[in-house]
Short mmCIF file of C-alpha atoms and ligand atoms in Angstrom, two decimals:
data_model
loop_
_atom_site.label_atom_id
_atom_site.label_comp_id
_atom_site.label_asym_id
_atom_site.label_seq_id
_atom_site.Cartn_x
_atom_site.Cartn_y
_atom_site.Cartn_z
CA UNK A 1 -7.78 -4.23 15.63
CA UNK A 2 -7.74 -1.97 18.44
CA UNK A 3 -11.06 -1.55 19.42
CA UNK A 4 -10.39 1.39 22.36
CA UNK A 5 -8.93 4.36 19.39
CA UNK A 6 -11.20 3.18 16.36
CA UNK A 7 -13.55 1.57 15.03
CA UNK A 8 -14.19 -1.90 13.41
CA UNK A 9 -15.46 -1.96 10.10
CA UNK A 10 -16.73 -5.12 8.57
CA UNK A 11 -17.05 -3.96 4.68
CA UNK A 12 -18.57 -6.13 1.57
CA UNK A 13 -17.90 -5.33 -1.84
CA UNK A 14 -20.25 -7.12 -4.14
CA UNK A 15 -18.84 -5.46 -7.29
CA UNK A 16 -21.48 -6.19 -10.04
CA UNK A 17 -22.86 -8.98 -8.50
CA UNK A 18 -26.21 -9.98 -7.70
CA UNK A 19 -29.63 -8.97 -8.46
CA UNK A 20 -31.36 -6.27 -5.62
CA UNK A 21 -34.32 -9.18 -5.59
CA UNK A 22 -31.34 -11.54 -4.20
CA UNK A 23 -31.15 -8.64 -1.16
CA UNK A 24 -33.60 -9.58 1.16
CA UNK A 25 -33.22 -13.33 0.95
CA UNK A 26 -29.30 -12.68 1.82
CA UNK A 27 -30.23 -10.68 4.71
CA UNK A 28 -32.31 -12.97 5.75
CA UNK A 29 -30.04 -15.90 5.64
CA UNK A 30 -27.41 -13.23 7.19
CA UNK A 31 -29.52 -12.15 10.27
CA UNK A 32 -30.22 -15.56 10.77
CA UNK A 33 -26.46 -16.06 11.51
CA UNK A 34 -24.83 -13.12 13.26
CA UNK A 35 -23.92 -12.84 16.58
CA UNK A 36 -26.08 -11.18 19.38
CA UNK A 37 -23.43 -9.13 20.66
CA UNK A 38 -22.34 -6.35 17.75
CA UNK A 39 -18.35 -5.99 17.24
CA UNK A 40 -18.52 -3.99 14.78
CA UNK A 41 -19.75 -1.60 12.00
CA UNK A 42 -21.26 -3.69 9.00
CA UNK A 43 -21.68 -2.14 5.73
CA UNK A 44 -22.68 -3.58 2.32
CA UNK A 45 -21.49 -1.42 -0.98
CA UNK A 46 -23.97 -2.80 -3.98
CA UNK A 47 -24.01 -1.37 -7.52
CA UNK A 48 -25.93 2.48 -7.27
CA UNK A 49 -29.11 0.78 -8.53
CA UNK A 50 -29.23 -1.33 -5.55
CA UNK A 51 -28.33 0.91 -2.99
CA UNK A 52 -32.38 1.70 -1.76
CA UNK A 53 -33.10 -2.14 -1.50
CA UNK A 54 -29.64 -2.38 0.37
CA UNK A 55 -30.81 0.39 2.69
CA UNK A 56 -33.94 -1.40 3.16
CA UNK A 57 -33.24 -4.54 3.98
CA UNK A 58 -30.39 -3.52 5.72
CA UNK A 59 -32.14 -1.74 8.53
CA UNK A 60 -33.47 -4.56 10.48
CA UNK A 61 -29.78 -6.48 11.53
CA UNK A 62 -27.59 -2.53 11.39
CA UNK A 63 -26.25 -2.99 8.37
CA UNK A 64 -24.73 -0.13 6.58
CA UNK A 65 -25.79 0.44 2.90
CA UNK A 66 -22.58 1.76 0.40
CA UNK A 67 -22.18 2.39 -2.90
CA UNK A 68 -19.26 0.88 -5.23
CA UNK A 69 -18.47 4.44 -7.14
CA UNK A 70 -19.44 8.14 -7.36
CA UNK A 71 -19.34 10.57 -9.23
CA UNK A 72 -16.59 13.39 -8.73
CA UNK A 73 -18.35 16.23 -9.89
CA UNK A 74 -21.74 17.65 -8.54
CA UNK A 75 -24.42 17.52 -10.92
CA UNK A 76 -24.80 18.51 -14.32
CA UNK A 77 -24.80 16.99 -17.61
CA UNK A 78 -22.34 13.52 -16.89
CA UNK A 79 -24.61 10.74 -18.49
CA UNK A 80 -24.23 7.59 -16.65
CA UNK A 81 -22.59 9.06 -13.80
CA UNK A 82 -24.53 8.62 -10.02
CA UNK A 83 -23.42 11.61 -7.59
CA UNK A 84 -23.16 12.04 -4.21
CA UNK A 85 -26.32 13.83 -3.17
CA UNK A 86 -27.77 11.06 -5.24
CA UNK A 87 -26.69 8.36 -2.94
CA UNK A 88 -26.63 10.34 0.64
CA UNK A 89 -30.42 10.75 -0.81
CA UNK A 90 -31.16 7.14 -1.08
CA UNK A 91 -29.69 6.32 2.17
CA UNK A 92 -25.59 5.43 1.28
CA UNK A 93 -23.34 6.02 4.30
CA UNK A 94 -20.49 4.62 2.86
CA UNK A 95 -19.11 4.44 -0.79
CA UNK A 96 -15.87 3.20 -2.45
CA UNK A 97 -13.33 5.22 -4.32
CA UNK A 98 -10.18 4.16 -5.83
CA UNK A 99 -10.83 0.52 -6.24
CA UNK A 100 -7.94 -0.87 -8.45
CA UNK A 101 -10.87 -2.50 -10.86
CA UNK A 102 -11.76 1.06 -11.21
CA UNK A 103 -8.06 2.06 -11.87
CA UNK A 104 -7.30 -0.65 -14.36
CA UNK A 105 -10.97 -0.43 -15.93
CA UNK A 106 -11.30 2.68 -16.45
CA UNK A 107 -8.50 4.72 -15.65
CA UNK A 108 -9.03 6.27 -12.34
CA UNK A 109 -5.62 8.36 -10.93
CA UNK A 110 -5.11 9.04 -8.03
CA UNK A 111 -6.99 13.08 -8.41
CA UNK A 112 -10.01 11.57 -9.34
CA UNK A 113 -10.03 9.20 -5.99
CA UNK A 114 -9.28 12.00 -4.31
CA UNK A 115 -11.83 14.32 -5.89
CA UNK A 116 -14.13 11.54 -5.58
CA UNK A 117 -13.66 11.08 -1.78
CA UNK A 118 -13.89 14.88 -1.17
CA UNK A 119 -17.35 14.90 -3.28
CA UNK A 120 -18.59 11.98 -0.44
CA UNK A 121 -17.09 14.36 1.78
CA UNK A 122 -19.21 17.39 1.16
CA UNK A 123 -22.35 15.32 1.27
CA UNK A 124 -21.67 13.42 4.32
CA UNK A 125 -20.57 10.02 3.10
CA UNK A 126 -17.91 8.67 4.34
CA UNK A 127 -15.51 7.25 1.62
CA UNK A 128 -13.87 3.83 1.84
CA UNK A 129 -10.33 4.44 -0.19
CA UNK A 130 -8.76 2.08 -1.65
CA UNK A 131 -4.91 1.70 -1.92
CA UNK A 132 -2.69 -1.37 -3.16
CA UNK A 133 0.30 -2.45 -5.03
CA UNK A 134 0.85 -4.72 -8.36
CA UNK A 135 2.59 -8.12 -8.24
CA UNK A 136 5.43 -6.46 -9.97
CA UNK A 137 5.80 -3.37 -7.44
CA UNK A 138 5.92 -5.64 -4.53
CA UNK A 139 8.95 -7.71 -6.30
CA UNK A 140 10.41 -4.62 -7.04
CA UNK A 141 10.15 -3.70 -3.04
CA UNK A 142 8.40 -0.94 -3.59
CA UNK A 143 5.07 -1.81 -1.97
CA UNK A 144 5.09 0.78 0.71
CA UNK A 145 6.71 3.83 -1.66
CA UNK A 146 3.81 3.33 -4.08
CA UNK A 147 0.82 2.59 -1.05
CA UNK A 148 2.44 5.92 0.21
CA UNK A 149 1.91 8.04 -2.52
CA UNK A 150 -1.69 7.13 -2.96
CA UNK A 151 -2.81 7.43 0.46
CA UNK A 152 -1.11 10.71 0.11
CA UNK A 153 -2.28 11.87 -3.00
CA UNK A 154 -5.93 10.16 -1.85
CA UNK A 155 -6.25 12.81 1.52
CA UNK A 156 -4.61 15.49 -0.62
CA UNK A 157 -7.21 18.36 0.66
CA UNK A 158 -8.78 16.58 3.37
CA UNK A 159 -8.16 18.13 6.44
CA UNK A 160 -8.10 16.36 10.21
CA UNK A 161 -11.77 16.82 11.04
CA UNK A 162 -12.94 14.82 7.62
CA UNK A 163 -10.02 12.45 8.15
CA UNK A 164 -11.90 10.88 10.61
CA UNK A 165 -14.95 9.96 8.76
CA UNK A 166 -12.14 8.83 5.94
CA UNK A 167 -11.50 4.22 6.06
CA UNK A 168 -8.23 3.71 4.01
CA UNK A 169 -8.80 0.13 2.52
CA UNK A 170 -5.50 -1.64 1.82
CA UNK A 171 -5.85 -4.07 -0.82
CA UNK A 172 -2.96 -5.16 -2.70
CA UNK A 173 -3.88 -6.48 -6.23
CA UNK A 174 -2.39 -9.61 -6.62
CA UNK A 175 -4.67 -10.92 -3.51
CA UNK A 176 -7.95 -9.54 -5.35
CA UNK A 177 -10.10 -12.30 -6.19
CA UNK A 178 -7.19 -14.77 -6.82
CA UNK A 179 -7.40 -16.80 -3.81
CA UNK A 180 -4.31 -15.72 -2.45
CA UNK A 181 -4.31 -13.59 0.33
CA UNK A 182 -1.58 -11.28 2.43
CA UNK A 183 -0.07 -13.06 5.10
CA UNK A 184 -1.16 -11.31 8.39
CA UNK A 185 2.59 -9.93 8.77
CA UNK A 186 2.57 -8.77 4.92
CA UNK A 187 -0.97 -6.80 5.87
CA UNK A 188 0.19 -5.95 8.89
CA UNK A 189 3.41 -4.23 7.63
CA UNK A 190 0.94 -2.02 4.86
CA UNK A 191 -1.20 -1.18 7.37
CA UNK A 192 0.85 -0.15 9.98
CA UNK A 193 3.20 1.83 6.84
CA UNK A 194 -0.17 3.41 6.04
CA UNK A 195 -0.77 4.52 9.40
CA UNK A 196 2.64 6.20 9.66
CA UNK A 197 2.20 7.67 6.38
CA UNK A 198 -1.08 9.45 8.12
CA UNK A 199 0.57 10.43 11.24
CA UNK A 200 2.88 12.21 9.06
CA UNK A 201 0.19 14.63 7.82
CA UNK A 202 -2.02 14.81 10.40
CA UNK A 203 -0.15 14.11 14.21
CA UNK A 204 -0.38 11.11 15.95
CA UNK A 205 -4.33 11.29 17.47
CA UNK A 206 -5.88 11.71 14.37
CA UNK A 207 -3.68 8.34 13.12
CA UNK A 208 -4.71 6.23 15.86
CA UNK A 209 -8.14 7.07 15.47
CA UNK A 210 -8.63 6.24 11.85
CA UNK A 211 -9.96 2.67 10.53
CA UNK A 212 -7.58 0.85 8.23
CA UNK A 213 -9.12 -2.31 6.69
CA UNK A 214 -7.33 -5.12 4.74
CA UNK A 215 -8.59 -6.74 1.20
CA UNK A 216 -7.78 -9.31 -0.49
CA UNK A 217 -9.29 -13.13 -0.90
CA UNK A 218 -10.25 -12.59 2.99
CA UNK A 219 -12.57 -15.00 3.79
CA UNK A 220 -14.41 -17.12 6.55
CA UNK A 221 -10.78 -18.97 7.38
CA UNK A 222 -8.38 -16.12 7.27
CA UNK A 223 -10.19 -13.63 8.69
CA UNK A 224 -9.54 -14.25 12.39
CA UNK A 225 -5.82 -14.06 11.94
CA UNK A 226 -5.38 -11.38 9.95
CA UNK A 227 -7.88 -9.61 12.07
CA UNK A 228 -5.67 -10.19 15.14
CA UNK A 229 -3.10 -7.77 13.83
CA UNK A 230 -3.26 -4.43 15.70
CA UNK A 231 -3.02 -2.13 12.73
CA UNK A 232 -5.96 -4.29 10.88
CA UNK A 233 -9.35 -2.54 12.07
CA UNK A 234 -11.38 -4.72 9.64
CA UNK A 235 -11.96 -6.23 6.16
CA UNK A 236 -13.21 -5.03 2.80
CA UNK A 237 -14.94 -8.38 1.14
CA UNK A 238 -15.45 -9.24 -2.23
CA UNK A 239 -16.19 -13.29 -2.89
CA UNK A 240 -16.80 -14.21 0.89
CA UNK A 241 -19.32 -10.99 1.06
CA UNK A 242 -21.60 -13.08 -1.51
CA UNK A 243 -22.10 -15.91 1.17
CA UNK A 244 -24.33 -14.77 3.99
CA UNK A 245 -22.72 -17.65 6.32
CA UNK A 246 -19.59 -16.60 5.11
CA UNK A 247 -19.94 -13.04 5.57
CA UNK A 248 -21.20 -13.55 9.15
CA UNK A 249 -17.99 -15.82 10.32
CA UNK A 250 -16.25 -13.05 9.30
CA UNK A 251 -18.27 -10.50 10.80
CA UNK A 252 -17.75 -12.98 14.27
CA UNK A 253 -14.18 -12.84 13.83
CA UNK A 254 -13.99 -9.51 15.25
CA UNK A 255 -15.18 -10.98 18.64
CA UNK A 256 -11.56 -11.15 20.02
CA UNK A 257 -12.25 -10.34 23.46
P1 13P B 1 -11.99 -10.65 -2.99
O1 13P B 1 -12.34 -10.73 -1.53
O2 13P B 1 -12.94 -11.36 -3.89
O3 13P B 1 -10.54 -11.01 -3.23
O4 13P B 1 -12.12 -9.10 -3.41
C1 13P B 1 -11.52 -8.14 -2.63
C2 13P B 1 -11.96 -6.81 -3.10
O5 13P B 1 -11.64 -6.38 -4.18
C3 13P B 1 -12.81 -6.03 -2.20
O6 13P B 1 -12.93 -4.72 -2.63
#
């Protein structure tokens, strides 16, 4: 972290977990255990349809509602789909894009997370994108070629002003869920590669300034360490953001004087 150029964003990623009559015991259980003092930004991104009980219950202990997905295009006849307008209208100030479920589920290339991110854009949500390389590309040693071409392709469009209400989330796949997470060097390395990419396009202030988060089986032990690295401004959860206690260790880990 470096807490003077940017800021510290504590991010949970329930996926499609949970029920939204689960929220407000969570938060409760949550408040219950955070610290006074607040290190940084907290932000919960539920399933769309449990966004308004997020925002809710959110309110009382500053934490951020997000959603998981959006739409890319406005409005208009896209059964199923859940826009932007939609959520900025029910309260989301943060949403996903480019998770690398959505990729693998259902297809998502790197235009769409772009388009996506530019649609949070318009309405004043500020995207959370995701980047992150296979198993295979990272014994092929091409991690950073490949996490380079997304971020890229991601902020293809996005110009230095928007950039800075843009969080790159670097999550590399084979750390997703499986219990075995980046060491703090390997995250470090990706996020500081990320940041370079970045000051590439847009000069060195606007790189400095913007919040790069690491994901990836973090959880209540790891999280101080890989937190400690200077290019890691904060975490995107998945499991551990399930577990109120767990969540809130985290969330204390960015205490680091
Ligand atoms: P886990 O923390 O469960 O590995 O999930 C990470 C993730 O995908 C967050 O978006």
């Amino acid at each position: 972290m470096n807490r003077k150029y940017r800021k510290t964003v504590i991010a949970g990623n329930w996926k499609m977990n949970m029920l939204a009559s689960e929220i407000k015991p969570f938060m409760e259980e949550l408040k219950a255990n955070l610290p006074k003092a607040r290190t940084c930004e907290m932000v919960l991104c539920v399933p769309g349809v449990m966004v308004p009980a997020m925002v809710k219950a959110g309110k009382d202990c500053k934490v951020a509602a997000g959603g998981e997905d959006v739409s890319c295009f406005e409005k208009g006849a896209y059964t199923g789909e859940v826009s932007a307008s939609q959520l900025a209208d029910v309260g989301a100030k943060y949403c996903i894009v480019g998770h690398s479920e959505r990729r693998q589920y259902h297809g998502e290339d790197d235009m769409l997370v772009n388009a996506k991110a530019r649609a949070l854009l318009d309405k004043g949500i500020m995207p959370i994108i995701c980047v992150g390389e296979s198993l295979e590309q990272r014994e092929s040693n091409l991690t950073m070629e490949y996490v380079a071409y997304q971020v890229k392709a991601a902020l293809s469009g996005i110009d230095a002003s928007q950039l800075r209400r843009c969080v790159i989330a670097y999550e590399p796949i084979w750390a997703i869920g499986t219990g075995k997470t980046a060491t703090a060097e390997q995250a470090q390395e990706v996020c500081e590669g990320i940041r370079a990419v970045i000051r590439g396009i847009y000069g060195a202030r606007p790189a400095r300034a913007v919040s790069i988060l690491y994901g990836g089986s973090m959880n209540a032990k790891n999280a101080y360490e890989l937190l400690a690295q200077p290019d890691i401004d904060g975490g995107l959860i998945g499991g551990a953001s399930l577990k109120p206690v767990d969540f809130a260790t985290i969330i204390k880990a960015t205490d680091q004087g």
